[in-house]
XYZ file of C-alpha atoms in Angstrom:
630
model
C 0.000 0.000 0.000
C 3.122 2.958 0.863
C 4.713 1.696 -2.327
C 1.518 2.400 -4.807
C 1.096 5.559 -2.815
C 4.735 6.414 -3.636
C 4.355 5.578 -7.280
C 0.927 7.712 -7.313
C 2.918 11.084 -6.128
C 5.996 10.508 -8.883
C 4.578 12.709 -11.887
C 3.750 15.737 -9.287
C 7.384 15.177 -7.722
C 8.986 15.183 -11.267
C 7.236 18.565 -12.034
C 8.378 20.152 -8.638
C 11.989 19.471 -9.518
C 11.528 20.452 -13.293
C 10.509 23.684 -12.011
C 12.827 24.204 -9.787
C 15.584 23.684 -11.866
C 14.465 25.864 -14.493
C 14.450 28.364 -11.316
C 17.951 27.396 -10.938
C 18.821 27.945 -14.107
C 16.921 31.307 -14.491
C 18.721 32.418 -11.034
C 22.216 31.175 -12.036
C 22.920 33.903 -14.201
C 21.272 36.447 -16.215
C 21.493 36.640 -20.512
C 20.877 39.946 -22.226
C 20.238 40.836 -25.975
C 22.567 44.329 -26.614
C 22.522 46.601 -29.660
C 25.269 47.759 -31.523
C 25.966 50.803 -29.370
C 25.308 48.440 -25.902
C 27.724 46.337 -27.164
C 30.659 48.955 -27.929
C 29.979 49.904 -24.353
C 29.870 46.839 -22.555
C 33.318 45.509 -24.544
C 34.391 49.201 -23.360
C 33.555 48.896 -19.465
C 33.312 45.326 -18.915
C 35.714 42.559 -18.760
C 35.095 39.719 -20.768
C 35.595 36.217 -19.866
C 34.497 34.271 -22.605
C 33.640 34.781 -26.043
C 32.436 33.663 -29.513
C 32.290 35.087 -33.028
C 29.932 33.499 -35.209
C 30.476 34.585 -38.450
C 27.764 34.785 -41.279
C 27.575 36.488 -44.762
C 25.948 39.735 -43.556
C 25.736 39.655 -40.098
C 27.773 38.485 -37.233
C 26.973 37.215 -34.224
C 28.689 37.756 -31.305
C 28.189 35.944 -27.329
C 30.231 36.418 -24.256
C 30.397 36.100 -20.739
C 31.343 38.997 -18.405
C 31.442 39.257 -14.310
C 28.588 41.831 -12.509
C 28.155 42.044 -9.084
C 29.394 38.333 -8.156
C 26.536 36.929 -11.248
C 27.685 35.837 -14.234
C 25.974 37.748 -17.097
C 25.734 36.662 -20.638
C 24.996 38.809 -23.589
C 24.417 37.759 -27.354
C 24.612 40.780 -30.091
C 25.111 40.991 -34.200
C 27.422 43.872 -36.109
C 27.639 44.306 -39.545
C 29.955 41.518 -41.594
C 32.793 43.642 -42.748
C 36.065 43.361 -41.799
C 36.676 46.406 -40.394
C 33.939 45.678 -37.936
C 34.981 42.417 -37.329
C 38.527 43.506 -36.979
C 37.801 45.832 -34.136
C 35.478 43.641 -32.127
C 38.540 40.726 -32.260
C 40.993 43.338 -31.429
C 38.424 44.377 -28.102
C 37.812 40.676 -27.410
C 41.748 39.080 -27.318
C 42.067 39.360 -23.804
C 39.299 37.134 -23.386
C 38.839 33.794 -24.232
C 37.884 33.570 -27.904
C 36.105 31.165 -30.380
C 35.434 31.959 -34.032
C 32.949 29.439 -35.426
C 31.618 29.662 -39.246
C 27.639 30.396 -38.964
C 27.395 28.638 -42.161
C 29.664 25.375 -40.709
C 26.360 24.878 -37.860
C 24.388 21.746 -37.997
C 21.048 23.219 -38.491
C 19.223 20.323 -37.330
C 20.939 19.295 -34.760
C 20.699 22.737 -32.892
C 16.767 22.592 -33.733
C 16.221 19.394 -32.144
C 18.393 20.104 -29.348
C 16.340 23.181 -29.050
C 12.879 20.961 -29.625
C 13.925 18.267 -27.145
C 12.884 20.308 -23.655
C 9.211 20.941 -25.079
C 8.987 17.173 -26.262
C 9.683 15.732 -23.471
C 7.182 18.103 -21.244
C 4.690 17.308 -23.848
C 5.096 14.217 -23.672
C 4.697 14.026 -19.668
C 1.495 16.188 -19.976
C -0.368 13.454 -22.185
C 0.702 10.745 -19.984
C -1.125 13.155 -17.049
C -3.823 13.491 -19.226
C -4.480 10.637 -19.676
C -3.637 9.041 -16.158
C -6.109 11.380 -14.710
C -8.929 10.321 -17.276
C -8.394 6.488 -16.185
C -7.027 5.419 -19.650
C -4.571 2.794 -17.722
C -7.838 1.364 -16.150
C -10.053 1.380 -19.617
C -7.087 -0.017 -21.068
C -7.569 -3.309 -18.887
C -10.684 -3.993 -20.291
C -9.366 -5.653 -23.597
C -7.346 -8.101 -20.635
C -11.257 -8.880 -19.010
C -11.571 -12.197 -20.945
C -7.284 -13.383 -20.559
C -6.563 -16.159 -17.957
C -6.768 -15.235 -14.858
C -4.348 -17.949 -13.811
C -0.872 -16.844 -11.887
C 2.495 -18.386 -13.620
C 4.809 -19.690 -10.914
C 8.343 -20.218 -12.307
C 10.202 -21.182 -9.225
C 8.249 -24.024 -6.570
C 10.607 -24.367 -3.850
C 8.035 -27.363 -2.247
C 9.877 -30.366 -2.864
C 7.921 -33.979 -1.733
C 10.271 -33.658 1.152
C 8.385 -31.297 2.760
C 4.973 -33.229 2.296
C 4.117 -35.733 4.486
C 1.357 -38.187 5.623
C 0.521 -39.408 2.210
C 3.310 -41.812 0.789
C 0.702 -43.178 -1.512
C -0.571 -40.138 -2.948
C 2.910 -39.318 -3.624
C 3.799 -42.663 -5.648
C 1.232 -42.307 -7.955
C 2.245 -38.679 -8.249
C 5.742 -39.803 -9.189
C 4.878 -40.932 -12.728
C 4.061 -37.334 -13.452
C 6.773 -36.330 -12.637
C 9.041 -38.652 -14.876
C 6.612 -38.201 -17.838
C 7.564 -34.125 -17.506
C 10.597 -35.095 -17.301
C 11.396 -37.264 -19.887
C 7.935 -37.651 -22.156
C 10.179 -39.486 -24.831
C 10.272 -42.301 -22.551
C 5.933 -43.023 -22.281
C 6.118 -42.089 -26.162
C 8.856 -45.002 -26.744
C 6.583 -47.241 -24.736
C 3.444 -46.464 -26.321
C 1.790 -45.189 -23.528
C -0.500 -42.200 -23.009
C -0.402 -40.207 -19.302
C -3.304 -39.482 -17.564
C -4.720 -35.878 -18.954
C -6.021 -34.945 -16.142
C -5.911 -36.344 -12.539
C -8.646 -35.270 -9.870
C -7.121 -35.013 -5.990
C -10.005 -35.710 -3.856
C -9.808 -34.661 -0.228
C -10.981 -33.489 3.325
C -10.173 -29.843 3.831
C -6.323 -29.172 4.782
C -5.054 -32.600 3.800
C -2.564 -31.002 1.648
C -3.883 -31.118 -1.914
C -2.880 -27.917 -3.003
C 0.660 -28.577 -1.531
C 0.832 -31.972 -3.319
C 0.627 -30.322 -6.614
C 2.935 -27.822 -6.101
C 5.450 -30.087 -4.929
C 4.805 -32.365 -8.499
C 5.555 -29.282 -10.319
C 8.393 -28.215 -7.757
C 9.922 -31.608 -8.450
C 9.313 -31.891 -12.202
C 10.886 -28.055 -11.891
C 8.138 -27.068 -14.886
C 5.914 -24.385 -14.970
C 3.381 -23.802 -12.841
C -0.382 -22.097 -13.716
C -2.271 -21.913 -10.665
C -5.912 -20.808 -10.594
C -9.549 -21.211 -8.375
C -12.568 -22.441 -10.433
C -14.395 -19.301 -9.304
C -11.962 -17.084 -11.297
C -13.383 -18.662 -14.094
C -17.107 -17.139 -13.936
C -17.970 -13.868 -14.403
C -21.593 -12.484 -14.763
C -20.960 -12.021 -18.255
C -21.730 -14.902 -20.898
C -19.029 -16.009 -22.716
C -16.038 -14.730 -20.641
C -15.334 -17.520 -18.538
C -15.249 -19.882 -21.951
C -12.782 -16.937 -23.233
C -10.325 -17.351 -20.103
C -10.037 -21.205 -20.421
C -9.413 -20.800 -23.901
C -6.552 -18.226 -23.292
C -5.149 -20.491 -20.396
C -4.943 -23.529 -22.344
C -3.430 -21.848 -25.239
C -0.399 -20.255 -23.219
C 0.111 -23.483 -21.245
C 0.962 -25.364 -24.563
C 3.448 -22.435 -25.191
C 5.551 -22.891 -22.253
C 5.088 -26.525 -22.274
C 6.160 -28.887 -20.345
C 4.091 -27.134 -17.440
C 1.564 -27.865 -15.377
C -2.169 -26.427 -14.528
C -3.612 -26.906 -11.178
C -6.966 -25.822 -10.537
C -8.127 -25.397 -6.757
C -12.100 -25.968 -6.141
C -12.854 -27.044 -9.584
C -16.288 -27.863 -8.428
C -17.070 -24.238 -8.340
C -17.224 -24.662 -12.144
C -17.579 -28.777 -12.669
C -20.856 -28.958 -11.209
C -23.481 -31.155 -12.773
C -25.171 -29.374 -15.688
C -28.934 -29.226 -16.064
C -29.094 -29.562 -12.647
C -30.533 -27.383 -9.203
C -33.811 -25.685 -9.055
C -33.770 -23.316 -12.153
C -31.945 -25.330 -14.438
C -28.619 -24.473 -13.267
C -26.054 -21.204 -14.138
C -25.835 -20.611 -18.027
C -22.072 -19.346 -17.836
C -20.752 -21.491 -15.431
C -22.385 -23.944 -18.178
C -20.589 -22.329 -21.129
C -17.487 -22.331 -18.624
C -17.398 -26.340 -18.160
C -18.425 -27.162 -21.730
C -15.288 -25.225 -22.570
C -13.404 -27.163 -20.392
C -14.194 -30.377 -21.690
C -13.802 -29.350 -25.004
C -9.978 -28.030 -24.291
C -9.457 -31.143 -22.580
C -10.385 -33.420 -25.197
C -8.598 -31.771 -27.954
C -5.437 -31.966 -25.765
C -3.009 -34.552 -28.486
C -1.284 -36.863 -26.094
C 2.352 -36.060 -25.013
C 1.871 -32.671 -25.820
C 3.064 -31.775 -21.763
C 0.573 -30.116 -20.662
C -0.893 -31.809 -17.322
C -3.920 -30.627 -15.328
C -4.502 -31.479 -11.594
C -7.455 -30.165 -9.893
C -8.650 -30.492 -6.723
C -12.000 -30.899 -4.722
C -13.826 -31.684 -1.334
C -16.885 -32.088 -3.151
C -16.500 -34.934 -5.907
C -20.406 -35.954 -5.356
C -21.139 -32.835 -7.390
C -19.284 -32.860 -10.199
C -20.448 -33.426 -14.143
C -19.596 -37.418 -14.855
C -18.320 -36.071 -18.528
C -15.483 -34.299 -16.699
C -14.748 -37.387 -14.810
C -14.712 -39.665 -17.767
C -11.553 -41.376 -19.271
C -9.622 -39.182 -21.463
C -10.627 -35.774 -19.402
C -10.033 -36.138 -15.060
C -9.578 -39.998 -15.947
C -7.431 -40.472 -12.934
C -8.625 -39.654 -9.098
C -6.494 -39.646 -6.372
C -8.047 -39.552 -2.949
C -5.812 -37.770 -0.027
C -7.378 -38.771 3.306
C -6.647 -37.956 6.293
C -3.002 -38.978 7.860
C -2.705 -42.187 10.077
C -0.667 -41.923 13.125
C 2.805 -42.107 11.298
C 1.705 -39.594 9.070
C 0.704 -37.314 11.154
C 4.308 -37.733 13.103
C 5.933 -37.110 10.027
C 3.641 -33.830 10.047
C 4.700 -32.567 12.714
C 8.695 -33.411 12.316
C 8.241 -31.232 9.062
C 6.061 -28.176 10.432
C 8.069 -28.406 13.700
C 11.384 -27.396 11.690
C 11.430 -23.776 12.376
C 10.293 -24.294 16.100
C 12.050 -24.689 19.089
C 10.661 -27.436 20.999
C 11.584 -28.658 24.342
C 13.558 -31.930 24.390
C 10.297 -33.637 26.117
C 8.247 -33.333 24.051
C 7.336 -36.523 22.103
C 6.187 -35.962 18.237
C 5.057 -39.172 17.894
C 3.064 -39.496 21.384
C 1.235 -36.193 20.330
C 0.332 -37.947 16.953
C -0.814 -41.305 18.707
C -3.268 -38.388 20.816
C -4.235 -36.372 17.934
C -6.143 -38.709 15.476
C -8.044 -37.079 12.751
C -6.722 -34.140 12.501
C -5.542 -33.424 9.274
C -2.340 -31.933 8.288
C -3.449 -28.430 8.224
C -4.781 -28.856 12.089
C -1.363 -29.909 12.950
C 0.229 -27.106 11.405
C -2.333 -25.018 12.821
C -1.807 -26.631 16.502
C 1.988 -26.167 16.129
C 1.845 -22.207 15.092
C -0.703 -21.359 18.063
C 1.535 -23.049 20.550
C 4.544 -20.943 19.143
C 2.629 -17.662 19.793
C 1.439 -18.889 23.367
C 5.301 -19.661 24.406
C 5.831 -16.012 22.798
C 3.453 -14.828 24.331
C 4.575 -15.970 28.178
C 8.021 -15.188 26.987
C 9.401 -18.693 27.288
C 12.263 -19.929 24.693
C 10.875 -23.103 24.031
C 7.290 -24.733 22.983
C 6.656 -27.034 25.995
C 3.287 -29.631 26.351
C 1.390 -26.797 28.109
C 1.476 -24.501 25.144
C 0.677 -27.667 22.851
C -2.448 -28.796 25.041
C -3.717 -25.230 25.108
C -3.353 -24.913 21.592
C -5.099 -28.000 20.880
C -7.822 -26.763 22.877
C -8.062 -23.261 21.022
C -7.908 -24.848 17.652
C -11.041 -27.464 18.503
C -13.086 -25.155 20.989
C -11.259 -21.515 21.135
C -9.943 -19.680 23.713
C -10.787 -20.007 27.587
C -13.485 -17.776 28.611
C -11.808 -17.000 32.051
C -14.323 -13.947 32.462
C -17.141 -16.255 32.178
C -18.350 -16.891 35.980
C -20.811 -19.378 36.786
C -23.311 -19.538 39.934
C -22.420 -22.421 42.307
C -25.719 -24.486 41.307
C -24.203 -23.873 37.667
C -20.961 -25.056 38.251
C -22.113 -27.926 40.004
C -24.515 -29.015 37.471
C -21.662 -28.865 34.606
C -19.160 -30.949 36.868
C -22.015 -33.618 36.904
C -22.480 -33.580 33.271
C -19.302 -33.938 32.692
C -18.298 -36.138 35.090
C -21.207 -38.435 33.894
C -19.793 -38.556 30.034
C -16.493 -39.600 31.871
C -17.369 -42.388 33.592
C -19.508 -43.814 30.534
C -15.993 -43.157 28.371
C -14.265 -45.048 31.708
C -16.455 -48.323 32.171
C -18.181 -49.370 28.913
C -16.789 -51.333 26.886
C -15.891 -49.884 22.797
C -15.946 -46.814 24.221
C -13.671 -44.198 23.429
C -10.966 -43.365 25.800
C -11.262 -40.525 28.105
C -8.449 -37.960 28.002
C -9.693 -34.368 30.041
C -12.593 -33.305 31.089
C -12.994 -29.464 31.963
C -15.804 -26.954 33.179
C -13.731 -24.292 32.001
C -15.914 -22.729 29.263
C -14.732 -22.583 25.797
C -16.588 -21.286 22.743
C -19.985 -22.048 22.929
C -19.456 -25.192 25.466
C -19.800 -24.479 28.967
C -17.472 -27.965 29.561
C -16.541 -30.700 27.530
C -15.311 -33.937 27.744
C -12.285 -34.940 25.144
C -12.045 -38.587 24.138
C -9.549 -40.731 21.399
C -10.537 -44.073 20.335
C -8.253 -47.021 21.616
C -7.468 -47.897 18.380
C -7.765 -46.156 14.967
C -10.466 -47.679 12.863
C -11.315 -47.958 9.220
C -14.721 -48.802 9.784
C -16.833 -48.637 12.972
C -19.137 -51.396 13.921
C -22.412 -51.651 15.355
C -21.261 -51.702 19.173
C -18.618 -49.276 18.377
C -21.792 -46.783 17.098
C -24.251 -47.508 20.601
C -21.306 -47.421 22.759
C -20.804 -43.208 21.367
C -24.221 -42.714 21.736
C -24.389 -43.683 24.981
C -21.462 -42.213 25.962
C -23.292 -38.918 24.718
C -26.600 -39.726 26.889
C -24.399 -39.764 29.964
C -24.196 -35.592 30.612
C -28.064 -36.229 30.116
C -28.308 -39.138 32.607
C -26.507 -37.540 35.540
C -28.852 -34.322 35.278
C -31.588 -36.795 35.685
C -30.139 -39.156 38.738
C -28.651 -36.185 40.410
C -30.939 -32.979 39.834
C -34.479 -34.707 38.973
C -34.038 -32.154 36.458
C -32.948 -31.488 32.412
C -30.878 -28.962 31.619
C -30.514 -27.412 27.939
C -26.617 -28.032 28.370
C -27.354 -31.766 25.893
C -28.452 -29.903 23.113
C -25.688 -30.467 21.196
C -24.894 -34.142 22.512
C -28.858 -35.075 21.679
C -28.310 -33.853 18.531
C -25.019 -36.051 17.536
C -26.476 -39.200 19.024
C -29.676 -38.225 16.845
C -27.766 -38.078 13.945
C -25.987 -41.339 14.510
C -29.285 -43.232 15.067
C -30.840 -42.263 11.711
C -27.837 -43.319 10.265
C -27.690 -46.572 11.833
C -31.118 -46.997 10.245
C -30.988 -45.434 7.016
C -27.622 -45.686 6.062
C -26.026 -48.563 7.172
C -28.837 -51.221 7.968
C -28.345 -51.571 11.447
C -31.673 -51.857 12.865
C -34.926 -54.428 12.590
C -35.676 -53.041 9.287
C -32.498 -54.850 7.252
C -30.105 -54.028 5.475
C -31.970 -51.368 2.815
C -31.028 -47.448 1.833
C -33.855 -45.038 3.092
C -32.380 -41.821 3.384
C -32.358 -41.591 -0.800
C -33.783 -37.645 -1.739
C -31.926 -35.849 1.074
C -28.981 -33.918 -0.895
C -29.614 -30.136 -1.155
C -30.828 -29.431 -4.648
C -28.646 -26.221 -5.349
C -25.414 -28.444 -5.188
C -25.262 -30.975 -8.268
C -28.196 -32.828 -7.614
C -32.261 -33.023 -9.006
C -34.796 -31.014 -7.450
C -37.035 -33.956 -8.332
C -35.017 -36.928 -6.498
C -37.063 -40.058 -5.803
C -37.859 -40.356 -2.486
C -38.018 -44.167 -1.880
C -39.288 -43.695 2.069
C -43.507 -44.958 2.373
C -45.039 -42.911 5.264
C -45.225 -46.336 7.053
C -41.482 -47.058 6.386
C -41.007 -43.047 8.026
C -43.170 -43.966 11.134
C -40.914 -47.553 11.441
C -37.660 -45.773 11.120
C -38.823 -43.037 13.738
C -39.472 -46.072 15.859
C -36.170 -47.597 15.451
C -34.320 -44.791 15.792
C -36.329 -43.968 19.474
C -35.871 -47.314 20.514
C -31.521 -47.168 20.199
C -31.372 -43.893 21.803
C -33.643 -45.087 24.402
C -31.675 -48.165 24.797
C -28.664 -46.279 25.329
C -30.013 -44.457 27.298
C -31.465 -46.762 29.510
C -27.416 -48.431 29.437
C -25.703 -45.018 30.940
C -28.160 -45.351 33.329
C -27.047 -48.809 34.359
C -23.722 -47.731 34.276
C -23.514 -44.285 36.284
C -25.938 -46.332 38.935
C -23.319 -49.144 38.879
C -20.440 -46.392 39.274
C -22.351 -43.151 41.190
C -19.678 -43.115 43.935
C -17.042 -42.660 41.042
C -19.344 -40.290 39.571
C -19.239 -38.214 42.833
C -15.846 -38.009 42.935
C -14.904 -36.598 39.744
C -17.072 -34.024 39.949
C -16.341 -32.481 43.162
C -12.540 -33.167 41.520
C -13.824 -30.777 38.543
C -15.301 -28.753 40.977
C -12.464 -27.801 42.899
C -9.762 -28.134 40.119
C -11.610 -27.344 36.906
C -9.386 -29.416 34.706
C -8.852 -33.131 35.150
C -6.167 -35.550 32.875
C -6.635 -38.926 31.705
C -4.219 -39.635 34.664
C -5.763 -37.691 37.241
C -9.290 -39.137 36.147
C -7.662 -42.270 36.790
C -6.487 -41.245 40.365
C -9.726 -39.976 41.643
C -11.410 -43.264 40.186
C -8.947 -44.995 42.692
C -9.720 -42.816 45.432
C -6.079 -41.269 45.555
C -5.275 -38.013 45.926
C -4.881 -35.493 43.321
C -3.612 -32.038 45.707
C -0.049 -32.304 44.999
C -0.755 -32.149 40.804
C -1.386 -28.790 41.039
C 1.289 -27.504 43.889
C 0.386 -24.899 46.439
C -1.927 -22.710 43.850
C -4.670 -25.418 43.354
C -6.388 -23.130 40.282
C -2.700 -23.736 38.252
C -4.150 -25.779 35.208
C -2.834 -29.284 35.199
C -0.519 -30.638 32.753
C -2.253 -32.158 29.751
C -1.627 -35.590 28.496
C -3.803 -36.027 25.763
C -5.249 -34.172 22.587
C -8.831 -34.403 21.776
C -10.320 -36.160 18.476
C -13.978 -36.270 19.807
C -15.337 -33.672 21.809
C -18.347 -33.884 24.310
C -19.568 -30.059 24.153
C -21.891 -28.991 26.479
C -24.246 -26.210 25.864
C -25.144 -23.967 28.400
């Protein structure tokens, strides 16, 4: 912003010191024009210091130079061409420094344009104001409205090295690479590489880095553009810009185009309420045609990426267009270590701290979260001036990245705070004593974003699939805040909103989605996408009102049945119960270990020293979170 400001006061700057050095020049010295007679007086009275004698056929011209009053003063005068004239103005001038030139010798054009050059150039710098000031640099732009918007990258300094938590993404990645490289190789073979190739992913799992590091190790050119630079509310000019991208790509060739959230532009056509957007229409069927005109080898490749691949148009998914999709899922433990190694380069981390325990507590997160976690913990160590990052500042920044900051200024009433310990402390002991439950790691009352307390939980194991006990044993786990308001308050509390509403969710899926219930093994939720992204306004609905009131009834009778099983266990376990939540009550903040501790009946004082409101140390990171509303 200072530089364009800069830039913007230039022209008036230039005129201020044109100006003043014509002043300057002007005040330097003064130049007269003399008659005859004002000539014979001033070679008379005046010493001259330098001279010239341009001599012409009829007249002569005469300049000098003479000293008055500390100023230099030049004077310019003509006398008659005869040599008695001449004669005596030579013999008046000999002291000084003379010059005869021949008038008739002088480069007439040279001395005009050296004489033309000053009003030129001033010229020339008052159109260019002109026009600056009537916006002909912006109207100008408008003949670049329909060019590619997409930015060439020369230089990628991301090597593979410094992506991690996706070996396999990166092997099939590799073949790119060597067909950039050397295409004369596939060509030798026969073989045609993948046009295009589709990275499918969850949000931060490093798509946009993946391609950058292809072209970074290919060391090509790089065109990188969104799918929403593509549409523009006028018809025609989003076709334009695809054309005009496509066309210098195959110029610099090899090279590479990546395009980020192609589904802004790929979505199905003919499709939403309305019929759909007519130049985001024109936009994709210019796609697909550039993309199947593409000759193979010609080395040009095209990545794109996407979190939505339900939505796209099958022709741009069809062989010989995006005829290769890659999905980048979330990292498994070891990938998230590697992560963290790589983000945790440029941080000073204290020698206890254990990368690949923090990635065993930290499961499905994805690589941005980690980077995330990582750069809030370095600006809480700055922040307390320490020198290192130590688990403290990691726990904390878990918790700010999942829930936000600590509402410290947040009070509660004593009936409130003993109300949230018991809901809390009931999802805790359902985590501690049912079986295929998740594992409990903190529970707080401390309030944090729109929870009033939470619960945070990792699975024993990670899991590709979840099975039917896995599924009940969450839900009841989230009927347990609920439970404890009900065996210790006779009372309901609006604080389960949120955990009503996830066990909710689970249930109709158990039902509808994966056949998990009395009703078999059969699809019901068909006709639920939201019309406006990809899909029919029309969609069968393949759900009878009797199959709706039996699904209703299935889905009441699990959540009652877990239900009815955190009872069971919080009645089985109430002294335990107690105890952790006059523990939260006291403390605030309870550890997997110290959870552990008060289960035992063992003391818990000395954790937090002589200050008992010092925050524990955390050993755990949260992947599930039991929010409580309040």
């Amino acid at each position: 912003m200072q530089k364009n400001k800069l830039i913007s006061y230039l022209p008036y700057l230039i005129v201020i010191i044109a100006i003043l050095s014509l002043f300057n020049m002007n005040g330097s010295g003064v130049s007269e024009t003399l008659s005859y007679q004002e000539l014979q007086k001033t070679l008379k009275n005046e010493t001259i210091k330098e001279s010239q004698i341009s001599i012409g056929n009829n007249v002569t011209t005469v300049h000098g130079v003479y000293t008055k009053d500390d100023r230099q003063v030049g004077f310019t005068s003509t006398i008659p061409s005869t040599s008695d004239e001449i004669t005596a103005v030579i013999g008046q001038l000999e002291n000084s420094k003379l010059t005869i030139v021949d008038a008739d010798a002088s480069n007439l054009f040279l001395d005009t344009l050296i004489t033309l050059i000053p009003f030129v150039f001033f010229g020339a710098f008052a159109i260019w104001m002109i026009n600056r000031m009537n916006g002909a640099g912006a109207n100008s732009k408008a003949f670049e409205f329909s060019k590619s918007r997409a930015r060439l990258e020369g230089k990628i300094r991301v090597r593979f090295d410094d992506v991690a938590g996706c070996d396999e993404e990166k092997q099939e990645m590799k073949e790119i690479i060597e067909y950039l490289k050397y295409p004369k190789k596939f060509e030798k073979m026969g073989a045609r590489i993948p046009k295009g190739i589709l990275l499918v992913g969850h949000p931060g799992t490093g798509k946009t880095l993946l391609a950058k590091a292809v072209a970074g190790e290919a060391n090509v050119p790089f065109y990188s553009i969104s799918g929403s630079d593509f549409v523009e509310m006028f018809v025609g000019v989003g076709a334009s810009r695809v054309r005009d991208m496509f066309k210098k790509a195959q110029q610099t060739a090899p090279c590479m185009i990546f395009i980020d959230e192609i589904d802004a532009v790929g979505r199905q056509r003919g499709a939403g309420f309305g019929g759909g957007h007519d130049e985001r229409e024109q936009t994709l069927n210019q796609l697909l045609v550039e993309m199947d005109g593409m000759e193979d080898n010609t080395g040009v490749v095209v990545i794109a990426a996407t979190n939505r691949p339900d939505v796209l148009d099958p022709a741009l998914l069809r062989a010989g267009r995006f005829d290769r999709q890659i999905t980048v899922s979330l990292p498994d433990r070891k990938g998230r270590e590697a992560i963290l190694k790589v983000h945790a380069r440029n941080k000073h981390l204290a020698s206890d701290i254990d990368l690949g325990a923090l990635a065993k507590r930290t499961p499905g997160f994805s690589g941005a979260d980690l980077e995330n976690v990582l750069n809030e913990a370095a600006i809480l160590a700055v922040r307390e001036d320490s020198e290192e990052i130590h688990m403290q500042h990691i726990d904390e920044a878990i918790d700010r990245v999942m829930m936000g900051p600590a509402k410290v200024s947040r009070t509660y009433d004593e009936k409130t705070k003993k109300l949230v310990a018991y809901h809390e402390s009931g999802h805790a002991i359902v985590g501690l004593f049912l079986e295929n439950a998740q594992v409990v790691q903190k529970v707080t009352i401390i309030p944090r974003g729109q929870a009033g307390g939470y619960n945070l939980m990792t699975p024993k194991e990670e899991k590709m699939m979840n099975t039917k006990n896995d599924l009940l044993a969450t839900i009841t786990s989230y009927m347990g805040g609920r439970v404890s308001e009900e065996m210790f308050f006779d009372d309901v509390t609006t604080g389960a909103s949120n955990d009503i509403e996830r066990a909710t969710n689970i249930a109709k899926d158990m039902v509808t989605l994966y056949g998990m219930s009395d009703l078999g093994p059969i699809k019901y939720n068909a006709g639920t996408e939201n019309v406006f992204l990809g899909r029919d306004y029309n969609s069968p609905n393949n759900v009878s009102g009797e199959v709706a009131y039996e699904i209703d009834q299935e889905v009441r009778k699990i959540i009652n049945g877990c239900h009815d099983m955190a009872r069971a266990i919080l009645e089985e376990h109430r002294e335990q119960l107690i105890a952790i939540a006059e523990a939260l009550m006291e403390y605030e903040t309870l550890t997997a270990e110290q959870i552990q501790q008060v289960v035992k009946g063992e003391s818990i004082a000395e954790d937090f020293g002589s200050t008992e409101t010092a925050a524990p140390k955390a050993e755990a990171a949260p992947a599930d979170t039991e929010e409580t509303d309040w």
